CSV table of C-alpha atoms in Angstrom, one decimal:
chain,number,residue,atom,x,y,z
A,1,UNK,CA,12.2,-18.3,-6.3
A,2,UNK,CA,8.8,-16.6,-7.6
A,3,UNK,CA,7.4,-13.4,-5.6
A,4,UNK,CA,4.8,-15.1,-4.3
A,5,UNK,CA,6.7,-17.9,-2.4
A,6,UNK,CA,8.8,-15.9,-1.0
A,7,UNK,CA,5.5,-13.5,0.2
A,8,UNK,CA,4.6,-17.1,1.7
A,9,UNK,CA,7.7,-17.2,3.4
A,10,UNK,CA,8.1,-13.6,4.8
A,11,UNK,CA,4.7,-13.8,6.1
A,12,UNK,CA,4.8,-16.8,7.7
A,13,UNK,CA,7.9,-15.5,9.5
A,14,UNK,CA,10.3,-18.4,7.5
A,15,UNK,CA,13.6,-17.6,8.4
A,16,UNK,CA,15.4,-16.4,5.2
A,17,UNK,CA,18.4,-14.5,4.5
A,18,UNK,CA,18.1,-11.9,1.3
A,19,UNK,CA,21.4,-10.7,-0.1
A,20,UNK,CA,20.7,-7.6,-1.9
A,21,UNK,CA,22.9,-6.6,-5.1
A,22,UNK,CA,21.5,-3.1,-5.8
A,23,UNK,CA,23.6,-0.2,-4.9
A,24,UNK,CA,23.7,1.3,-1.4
A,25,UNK,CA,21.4,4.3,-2.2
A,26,UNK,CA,18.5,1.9,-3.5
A,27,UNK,CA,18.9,-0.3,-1.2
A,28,UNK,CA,19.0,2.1,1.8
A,29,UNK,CA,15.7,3.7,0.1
A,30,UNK,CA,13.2,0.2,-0.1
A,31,UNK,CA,14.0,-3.5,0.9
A,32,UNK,CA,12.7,-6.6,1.9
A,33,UNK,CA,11.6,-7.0,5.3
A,34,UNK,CA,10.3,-9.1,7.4
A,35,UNK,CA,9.7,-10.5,11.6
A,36,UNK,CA,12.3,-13.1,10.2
A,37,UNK,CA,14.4,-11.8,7.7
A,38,UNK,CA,18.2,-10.7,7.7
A,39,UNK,CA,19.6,-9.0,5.2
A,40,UNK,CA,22.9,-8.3,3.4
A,41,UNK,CA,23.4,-4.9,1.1
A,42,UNK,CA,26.5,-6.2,-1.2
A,43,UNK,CA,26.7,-4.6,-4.6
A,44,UNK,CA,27.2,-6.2,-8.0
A,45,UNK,CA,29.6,-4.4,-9.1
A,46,UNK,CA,32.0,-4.8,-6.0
A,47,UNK,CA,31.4,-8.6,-6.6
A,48,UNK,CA,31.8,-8.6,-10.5
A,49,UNK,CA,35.6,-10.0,-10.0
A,50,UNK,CA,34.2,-13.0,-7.4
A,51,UNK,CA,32.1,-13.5,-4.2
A,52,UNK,CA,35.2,-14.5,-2.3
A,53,UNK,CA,35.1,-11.2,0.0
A,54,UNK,CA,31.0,-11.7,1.2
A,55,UNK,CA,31.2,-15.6,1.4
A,56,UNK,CA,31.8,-15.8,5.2
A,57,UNK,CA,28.8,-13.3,5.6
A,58,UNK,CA,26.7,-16.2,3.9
A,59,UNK,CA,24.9,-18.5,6.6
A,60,UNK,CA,25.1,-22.1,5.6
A,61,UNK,CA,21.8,-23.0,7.7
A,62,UNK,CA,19.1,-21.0,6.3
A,63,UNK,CA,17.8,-20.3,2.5
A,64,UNK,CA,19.3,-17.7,0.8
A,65,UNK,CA,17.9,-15.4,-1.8
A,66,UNK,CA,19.8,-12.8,-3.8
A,67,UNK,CA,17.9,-9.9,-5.0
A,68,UNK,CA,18.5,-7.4,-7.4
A,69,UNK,CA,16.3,-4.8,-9.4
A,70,UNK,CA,15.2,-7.0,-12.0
A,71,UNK,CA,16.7,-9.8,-11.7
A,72,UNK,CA,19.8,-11.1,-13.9
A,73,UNK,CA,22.3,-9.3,-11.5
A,74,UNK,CA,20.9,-11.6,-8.7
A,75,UNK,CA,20.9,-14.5,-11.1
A,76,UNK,CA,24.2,-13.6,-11.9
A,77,UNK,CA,25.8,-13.7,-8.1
A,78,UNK,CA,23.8,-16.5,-7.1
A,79,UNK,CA,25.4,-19.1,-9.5
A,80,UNK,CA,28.8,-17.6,-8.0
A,81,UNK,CA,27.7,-18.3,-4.3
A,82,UNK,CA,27.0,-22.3,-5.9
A,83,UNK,CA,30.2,-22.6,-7.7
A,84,UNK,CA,31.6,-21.8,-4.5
A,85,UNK,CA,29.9,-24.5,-2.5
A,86,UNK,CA,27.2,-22.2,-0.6
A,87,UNK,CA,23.6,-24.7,-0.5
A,88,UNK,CA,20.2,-23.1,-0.5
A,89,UNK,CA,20.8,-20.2,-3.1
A,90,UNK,CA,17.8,-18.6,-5.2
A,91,UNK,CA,17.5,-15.7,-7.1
A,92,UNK,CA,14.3,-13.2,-6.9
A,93,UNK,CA,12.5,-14.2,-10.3
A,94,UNK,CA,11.6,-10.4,-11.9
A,95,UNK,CA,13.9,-8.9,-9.0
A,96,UNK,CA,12.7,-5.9,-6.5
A,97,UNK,CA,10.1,-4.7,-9.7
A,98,UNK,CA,8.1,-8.1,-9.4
A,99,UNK,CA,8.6,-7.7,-5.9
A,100,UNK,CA,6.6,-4.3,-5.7
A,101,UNK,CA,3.9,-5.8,-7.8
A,102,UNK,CA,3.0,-8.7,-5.6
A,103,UNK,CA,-0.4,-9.0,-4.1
A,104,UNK,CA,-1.1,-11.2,-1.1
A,105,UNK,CA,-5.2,-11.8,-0.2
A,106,UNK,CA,-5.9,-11.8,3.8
A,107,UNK,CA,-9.5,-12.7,4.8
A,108,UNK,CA,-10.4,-9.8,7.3
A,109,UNK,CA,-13.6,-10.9,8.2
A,110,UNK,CA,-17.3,-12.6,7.7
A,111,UNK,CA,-19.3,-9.4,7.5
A,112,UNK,CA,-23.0,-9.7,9.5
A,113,UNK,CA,-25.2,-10.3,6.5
A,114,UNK,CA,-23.3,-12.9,4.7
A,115,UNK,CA,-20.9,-11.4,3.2
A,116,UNK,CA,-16.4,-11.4,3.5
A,117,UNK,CA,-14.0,-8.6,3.8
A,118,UNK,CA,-10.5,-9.2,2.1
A,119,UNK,CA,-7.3,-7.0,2.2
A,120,UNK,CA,-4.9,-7.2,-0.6
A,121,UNK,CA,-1.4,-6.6,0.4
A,122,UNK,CA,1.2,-5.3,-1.5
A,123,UNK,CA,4.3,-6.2,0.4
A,124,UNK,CA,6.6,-4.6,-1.8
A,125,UNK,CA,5.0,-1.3,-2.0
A,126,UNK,CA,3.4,-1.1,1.5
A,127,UNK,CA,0.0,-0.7,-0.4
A,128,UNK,CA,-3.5,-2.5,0.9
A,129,UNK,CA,-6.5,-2.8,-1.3
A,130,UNK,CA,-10.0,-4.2,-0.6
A,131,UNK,CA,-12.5,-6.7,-2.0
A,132,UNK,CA,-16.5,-6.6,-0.3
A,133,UNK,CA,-18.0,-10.3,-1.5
A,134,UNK,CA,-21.3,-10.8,-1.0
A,135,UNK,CA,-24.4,-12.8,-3.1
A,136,UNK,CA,-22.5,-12.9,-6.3
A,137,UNK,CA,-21.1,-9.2,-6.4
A,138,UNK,CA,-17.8,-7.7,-5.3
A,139,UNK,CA,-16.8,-4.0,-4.8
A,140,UNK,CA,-12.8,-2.9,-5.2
A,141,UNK,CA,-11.7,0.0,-2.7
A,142,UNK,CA,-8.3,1.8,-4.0
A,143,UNK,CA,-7.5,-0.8,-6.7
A,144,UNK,CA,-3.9,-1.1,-7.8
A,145,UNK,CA,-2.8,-1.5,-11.2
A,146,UNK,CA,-2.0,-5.0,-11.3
A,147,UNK,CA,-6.0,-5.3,-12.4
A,148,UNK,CA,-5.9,-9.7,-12.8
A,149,UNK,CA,-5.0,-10.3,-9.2
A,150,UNK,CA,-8.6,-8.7,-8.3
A,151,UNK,CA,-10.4,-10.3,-11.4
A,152,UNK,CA,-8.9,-14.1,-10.8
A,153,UNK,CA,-9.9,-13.5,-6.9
A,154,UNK,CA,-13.6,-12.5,-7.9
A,155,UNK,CA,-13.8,-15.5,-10.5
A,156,UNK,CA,-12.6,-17.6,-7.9
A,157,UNK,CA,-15.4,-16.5,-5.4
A,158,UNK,CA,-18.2,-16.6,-8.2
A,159,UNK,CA,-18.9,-12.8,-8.0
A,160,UNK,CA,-19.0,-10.2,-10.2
A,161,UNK,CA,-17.0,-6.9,-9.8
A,162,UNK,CA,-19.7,-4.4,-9.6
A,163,UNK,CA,-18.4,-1.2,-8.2
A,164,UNK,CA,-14.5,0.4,-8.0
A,165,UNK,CA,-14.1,2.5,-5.4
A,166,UNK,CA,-11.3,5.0,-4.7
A,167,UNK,CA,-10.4,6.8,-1.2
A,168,UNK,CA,-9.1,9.3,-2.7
A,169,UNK,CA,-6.5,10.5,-6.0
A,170,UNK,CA,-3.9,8.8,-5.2
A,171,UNK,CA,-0.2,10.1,-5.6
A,172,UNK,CA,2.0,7.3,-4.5
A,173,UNK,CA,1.0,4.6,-6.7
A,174,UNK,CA,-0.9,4.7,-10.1
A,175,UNK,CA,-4.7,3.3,-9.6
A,176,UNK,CA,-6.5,0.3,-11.0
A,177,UNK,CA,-9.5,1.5,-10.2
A,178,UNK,CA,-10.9,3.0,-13.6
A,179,UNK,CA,-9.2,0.4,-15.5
A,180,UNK,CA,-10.9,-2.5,-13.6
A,181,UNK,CA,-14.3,-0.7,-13.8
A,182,UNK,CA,-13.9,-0.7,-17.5
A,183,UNK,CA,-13.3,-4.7,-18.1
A,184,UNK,CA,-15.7,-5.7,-16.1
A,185,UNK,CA,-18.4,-3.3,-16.4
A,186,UNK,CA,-18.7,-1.9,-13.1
A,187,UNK,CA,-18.9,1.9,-11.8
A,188,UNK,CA,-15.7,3.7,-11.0
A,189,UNK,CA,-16.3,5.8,-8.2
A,190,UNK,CA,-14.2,8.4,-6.8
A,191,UNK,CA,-14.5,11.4,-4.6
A,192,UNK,CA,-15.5,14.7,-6.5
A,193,UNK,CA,-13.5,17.4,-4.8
A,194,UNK,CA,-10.6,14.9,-6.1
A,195,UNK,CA,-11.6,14.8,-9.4
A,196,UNK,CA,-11.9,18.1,-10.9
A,197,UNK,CA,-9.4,17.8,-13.4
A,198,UNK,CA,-10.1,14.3,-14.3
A,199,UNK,CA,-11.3,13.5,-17.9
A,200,UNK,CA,-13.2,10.5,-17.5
A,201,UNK,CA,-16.2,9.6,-16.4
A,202,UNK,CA,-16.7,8.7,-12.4
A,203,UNK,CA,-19.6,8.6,-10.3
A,204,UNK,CA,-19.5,10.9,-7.4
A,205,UNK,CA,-18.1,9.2,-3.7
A,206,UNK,CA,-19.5,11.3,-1.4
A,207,UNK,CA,-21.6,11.6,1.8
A,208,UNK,CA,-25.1,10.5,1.9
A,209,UNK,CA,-24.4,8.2,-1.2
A,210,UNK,CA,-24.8,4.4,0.0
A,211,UNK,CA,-23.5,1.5,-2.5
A,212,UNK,CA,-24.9,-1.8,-1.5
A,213,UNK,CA,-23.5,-5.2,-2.6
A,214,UNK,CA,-25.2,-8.1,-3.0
A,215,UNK,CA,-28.6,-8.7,-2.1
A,216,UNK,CA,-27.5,-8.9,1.7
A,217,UNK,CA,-27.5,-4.8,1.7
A,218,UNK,CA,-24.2,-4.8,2.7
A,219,UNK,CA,-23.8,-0.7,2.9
A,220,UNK,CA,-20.3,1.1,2.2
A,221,UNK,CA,-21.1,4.4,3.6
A,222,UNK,CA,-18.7,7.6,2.9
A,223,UNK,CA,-17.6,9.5,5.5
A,224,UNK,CA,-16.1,12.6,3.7
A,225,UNK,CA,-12.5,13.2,5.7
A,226,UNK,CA,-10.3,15.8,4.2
A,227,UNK,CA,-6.7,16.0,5.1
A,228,UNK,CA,-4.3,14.4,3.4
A,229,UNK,CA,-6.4,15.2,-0.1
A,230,UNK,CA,-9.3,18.1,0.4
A,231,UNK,CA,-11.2,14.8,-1.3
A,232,UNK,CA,-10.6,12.3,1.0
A,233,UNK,CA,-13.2,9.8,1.8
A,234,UNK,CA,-13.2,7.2,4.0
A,235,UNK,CA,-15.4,4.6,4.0
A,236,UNK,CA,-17.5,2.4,7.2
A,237,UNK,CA,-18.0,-1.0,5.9
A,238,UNK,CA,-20.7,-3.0,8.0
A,239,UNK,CA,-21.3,-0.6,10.8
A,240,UNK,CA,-17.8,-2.3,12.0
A,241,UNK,CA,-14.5,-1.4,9.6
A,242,UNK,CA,-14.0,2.1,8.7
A,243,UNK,CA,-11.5,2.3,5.5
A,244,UNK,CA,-9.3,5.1,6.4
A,245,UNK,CA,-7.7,5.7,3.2
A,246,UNK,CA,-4.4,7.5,3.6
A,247,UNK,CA,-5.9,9.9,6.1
A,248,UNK,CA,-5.0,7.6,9.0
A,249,UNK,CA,-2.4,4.5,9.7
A,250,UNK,CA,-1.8,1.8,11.8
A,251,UNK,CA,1.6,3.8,13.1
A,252,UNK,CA,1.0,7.2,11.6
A,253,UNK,CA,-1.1,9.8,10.0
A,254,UNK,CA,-1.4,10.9,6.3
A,255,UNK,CA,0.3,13.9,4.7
A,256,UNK,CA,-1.4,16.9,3.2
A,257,UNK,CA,1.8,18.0,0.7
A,258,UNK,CA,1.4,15.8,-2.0
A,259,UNK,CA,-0.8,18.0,-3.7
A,260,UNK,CA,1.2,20.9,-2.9
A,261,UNK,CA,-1.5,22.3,-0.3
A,262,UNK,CA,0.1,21.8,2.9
A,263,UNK,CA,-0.1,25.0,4.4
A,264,UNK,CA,-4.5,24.6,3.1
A,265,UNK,CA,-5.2,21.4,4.1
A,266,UNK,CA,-3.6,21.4,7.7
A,267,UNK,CA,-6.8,22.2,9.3
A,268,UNK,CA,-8.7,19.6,7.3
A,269,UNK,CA,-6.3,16.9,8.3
A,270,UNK,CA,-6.6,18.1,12.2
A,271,UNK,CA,-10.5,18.6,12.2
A,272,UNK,CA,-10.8,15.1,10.3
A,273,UNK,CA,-8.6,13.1,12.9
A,274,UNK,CA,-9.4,15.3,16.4
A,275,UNK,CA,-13.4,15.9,15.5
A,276,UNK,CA,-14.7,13.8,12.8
A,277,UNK,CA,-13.1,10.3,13.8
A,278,UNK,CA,-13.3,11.3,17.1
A,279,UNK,CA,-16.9,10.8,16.9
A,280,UNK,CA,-16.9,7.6,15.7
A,281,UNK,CA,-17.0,4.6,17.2
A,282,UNK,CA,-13.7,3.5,19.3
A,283,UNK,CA,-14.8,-0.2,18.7
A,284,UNK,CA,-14.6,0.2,14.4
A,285,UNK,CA,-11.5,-1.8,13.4
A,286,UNK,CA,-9.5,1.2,11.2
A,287,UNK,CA,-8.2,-0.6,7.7
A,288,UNK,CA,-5.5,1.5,6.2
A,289,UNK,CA,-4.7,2.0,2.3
A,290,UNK,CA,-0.8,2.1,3.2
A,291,UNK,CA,1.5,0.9,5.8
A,292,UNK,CA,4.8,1.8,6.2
A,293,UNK,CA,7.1,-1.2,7.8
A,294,UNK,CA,6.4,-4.4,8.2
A,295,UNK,CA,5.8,-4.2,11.8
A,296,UNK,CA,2.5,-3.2,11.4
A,297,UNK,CA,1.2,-6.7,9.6
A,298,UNK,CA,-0.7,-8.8,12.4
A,299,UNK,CA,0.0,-12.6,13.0
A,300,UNK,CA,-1.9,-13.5,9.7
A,301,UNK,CA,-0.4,-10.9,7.4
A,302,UNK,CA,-3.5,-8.1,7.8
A,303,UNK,CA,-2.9,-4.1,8.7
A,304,UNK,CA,-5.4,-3.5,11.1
A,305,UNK,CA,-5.9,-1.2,14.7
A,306,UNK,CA,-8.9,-1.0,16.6
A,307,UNK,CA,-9.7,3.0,16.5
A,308,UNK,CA,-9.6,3.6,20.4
A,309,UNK,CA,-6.8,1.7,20.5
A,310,UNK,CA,-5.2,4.0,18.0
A,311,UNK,CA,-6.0,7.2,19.7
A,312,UNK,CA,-4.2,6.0,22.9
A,313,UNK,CA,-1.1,4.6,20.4
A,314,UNK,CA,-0.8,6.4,17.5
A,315,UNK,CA,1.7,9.8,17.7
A,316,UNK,CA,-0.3,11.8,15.6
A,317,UNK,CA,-4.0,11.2,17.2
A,318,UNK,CA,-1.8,12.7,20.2
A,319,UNK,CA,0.1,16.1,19.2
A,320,UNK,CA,-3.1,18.6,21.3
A,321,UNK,CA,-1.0,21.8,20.3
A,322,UNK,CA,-2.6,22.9,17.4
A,323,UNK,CA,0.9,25.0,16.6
A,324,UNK,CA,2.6,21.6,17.0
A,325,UNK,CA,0.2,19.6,14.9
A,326,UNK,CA,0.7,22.0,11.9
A,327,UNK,CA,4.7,22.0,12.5
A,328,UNK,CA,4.7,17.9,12.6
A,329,UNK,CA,2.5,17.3,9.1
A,330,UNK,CA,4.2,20.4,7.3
A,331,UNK,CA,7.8,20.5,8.5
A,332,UNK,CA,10.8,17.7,8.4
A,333,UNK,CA,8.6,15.3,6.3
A,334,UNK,CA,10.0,12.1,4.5
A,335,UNK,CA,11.1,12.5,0.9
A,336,UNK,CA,8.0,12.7,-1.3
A,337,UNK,CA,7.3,9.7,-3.3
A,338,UNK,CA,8.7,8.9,-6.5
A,339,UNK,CA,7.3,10.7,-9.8
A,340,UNK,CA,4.0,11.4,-7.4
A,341,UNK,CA,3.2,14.5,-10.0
A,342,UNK,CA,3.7,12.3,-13.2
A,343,UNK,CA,1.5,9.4,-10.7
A,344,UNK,CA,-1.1,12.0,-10.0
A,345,UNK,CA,-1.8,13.1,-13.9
A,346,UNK,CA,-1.6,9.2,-14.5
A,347,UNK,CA,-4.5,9.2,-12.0
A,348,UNK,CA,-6.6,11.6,-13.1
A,349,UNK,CA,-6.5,10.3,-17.1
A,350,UNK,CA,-4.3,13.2,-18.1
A,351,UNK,CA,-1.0,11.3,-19.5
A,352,UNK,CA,-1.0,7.6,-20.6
A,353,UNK,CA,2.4,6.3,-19.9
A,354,UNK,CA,3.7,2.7,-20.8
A,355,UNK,CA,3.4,-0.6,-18.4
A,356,UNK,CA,6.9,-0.4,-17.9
A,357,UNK,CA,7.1,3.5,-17.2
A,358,UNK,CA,4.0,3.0,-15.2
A,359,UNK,CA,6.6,0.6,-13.2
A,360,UNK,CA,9.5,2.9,-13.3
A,361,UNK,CA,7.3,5.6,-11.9
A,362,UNK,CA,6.1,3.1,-8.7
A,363,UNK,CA,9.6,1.9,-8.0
A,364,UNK,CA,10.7,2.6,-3.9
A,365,UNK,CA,8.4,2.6,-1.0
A,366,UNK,CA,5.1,4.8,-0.8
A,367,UNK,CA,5.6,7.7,1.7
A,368,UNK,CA,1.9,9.2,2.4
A,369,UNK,CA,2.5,9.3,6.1
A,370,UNK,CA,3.7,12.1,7.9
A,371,UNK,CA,6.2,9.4,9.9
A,372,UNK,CA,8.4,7.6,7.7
A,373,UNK,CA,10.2,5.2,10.0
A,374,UNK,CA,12.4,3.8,7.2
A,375,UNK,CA,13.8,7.6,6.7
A,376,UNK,CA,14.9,8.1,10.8
């Protein structure tokens, strides 16, 4: 079974039943999930001498789909489970690594003047990107690396990529961004305060600077919002979607530690979420760069919250102790993503690693919010 079907499937809340191979520690660290998925955590090499021990565990009435890291483990077990009569049986083709590079398009919205809103979701990874269409032209907002998924959607909606935007420097997840500005001849953009030890060239995100798309004056404007990066931009699309970044999820809020500044950027993160949003409208439908369970997809696969609905829901747009705020995004936080330093040099043009260290380096879930659910 290829990535992408089984995206289909998980989204579409398919029953399906994923036996896992990988060893307990990976496993317990990132997984498929899903409203209608059940899982089994049975390592290869306790099942190297036969399957005879985890065949009971198999349901006979659903598909099942082993899973391993990259995939001839999986392969491996699941022509065991058919020489011992089970029905139903795939493997993951490209195993968990495929599975953390799959993008799935979700039509937000048809913006006022004419133009469409998509979000890009990266099930695997818990990572959401954005594509403005409008009158021929596209703009990319935090691009990830898998550039052709973005390229083949534009093609495929006559328009031209125009603009790549980033949020912010990200530290979880290595950026498309530059990379997709450079084949198609667009402008990278990316916020300043981020960028000062990039060395490339970027045009400056930042307040007051308006990027229009298409003809139909769509306007992205920043809203500069410190916090979890003293860069942090979010961005309001339309007067009506305001692209939080990683300063503010669905469930959560964003960290401020992966830069090693917790202790500075503390006060940014609280004056950004308590003052700045807070004067925004409650009616702006808040679209996330990250999400952190499944849970948080809507019926059609989207990560979406209306802002006052957030500030009555989400835990950290409620801790009114300023004492307590700080404890909450500085103290007892979730394990820091993988390789986030070697991510971050990645990001700001200072190392060049391979494709498949670049996917080494991504492996395991993101972790910019201050509540990791996965990690309780």
């Amino acid at each position: 079974m290829n990535v992408a079907n089984l995206a289909r499937k998980v989204l579409n809340h398919t029953p399906i039943f994923i036996l896992d191979v990988r060893n307990e520690s990976d496993f317990n660290d990132w997984k498929i999930e899903g409203e209608k998925v059940s899982i089994l955590n049975a390592p290869y090499f306790d099942l190297l001498d036969g399957v005879d021990e985890i065949l009971d565990q198999i349901p006979d009435d659903q598909e099942v789909v082993v899973v391993c890291a990259k995939e001839g483990s999986s392969k491996f077990v699941a022509e065991q489970l058919v020489e011992n009569g089970k029905q139903s049986i795939s493997y993951l083709i490209g195993g968990m690594k495929s599975w953390s590079e799959h993008l799935e398009p979700v039509k937000i919205a048809d913006l006022n003047d004419g133009g469409t809103l998509y979000q890009f979701v990266r099930l695997g990874k818990g990572c959401l990107s954005y594509m403005v269409i409008s009158d021929g032209e596209a703009a990319v907002i935090d691009a990830v690396r898998m550039t052709e998924v973005f390229e083949d959607f534009a093609k495929e909606n006559q328009a031209v990529i125009k603009h790549t935007l980033d949020t912010h420097l990200h530290a979880d997840h290595i950026s498309g961004g530059r990379q997709l500005a450079e084949k198609t001849g667009g402008s990278y953009w990316l916020p300043p305060k981020d960028a000062t030890e990039v060395v490339f060239h970027y045009e400056k995100l930042e307040e007051h600077s308006q990027l229009v798309i298409g003809k139909t004056e769509i306007n992205i404007q920043p809203i500069y919002s410190p916090g979890h990066t003293i860069g942090s931009t979010s961005l309001l699309i339309d007067n009506q979607y305001l692209l939080s970044g990683d300063i503010l999820f669905v469930k959560s809020i964003g960290r401020p530690d992966l830069a090693g500044k917790a202790e500075d950027w503390v006060a940014d993160l609280r004056t950004t979420l308590y003052e700045r949003y807070k004067h925004l409208s409650d009616d702006l439908i808040v679209l996330p760069a990250h999400f952190g369970t499944i849970a948080e997809l809507g019926d059609k696969g989207q990560v979406a919250a209306r802002l006052g609905d957030l500030y009555k829901e989400n835990p950290g747009l409620n801790i009114h102790d300023e004492s307590a705020f700080r404890r909450t995004v500085s103290e007892n936080l979730p394990p820091q993503p993988n390789a986030y330093q070697e991510i971050r040099q990645t990001n700001m043009g200072r190392i060049s690693p391979t494709m498949e260290e670049q996917r080494e380096m991504e492996i395991g879930p993101n972790r910019c919010a201050v509540h990791d659910d996965r990690s309780k």
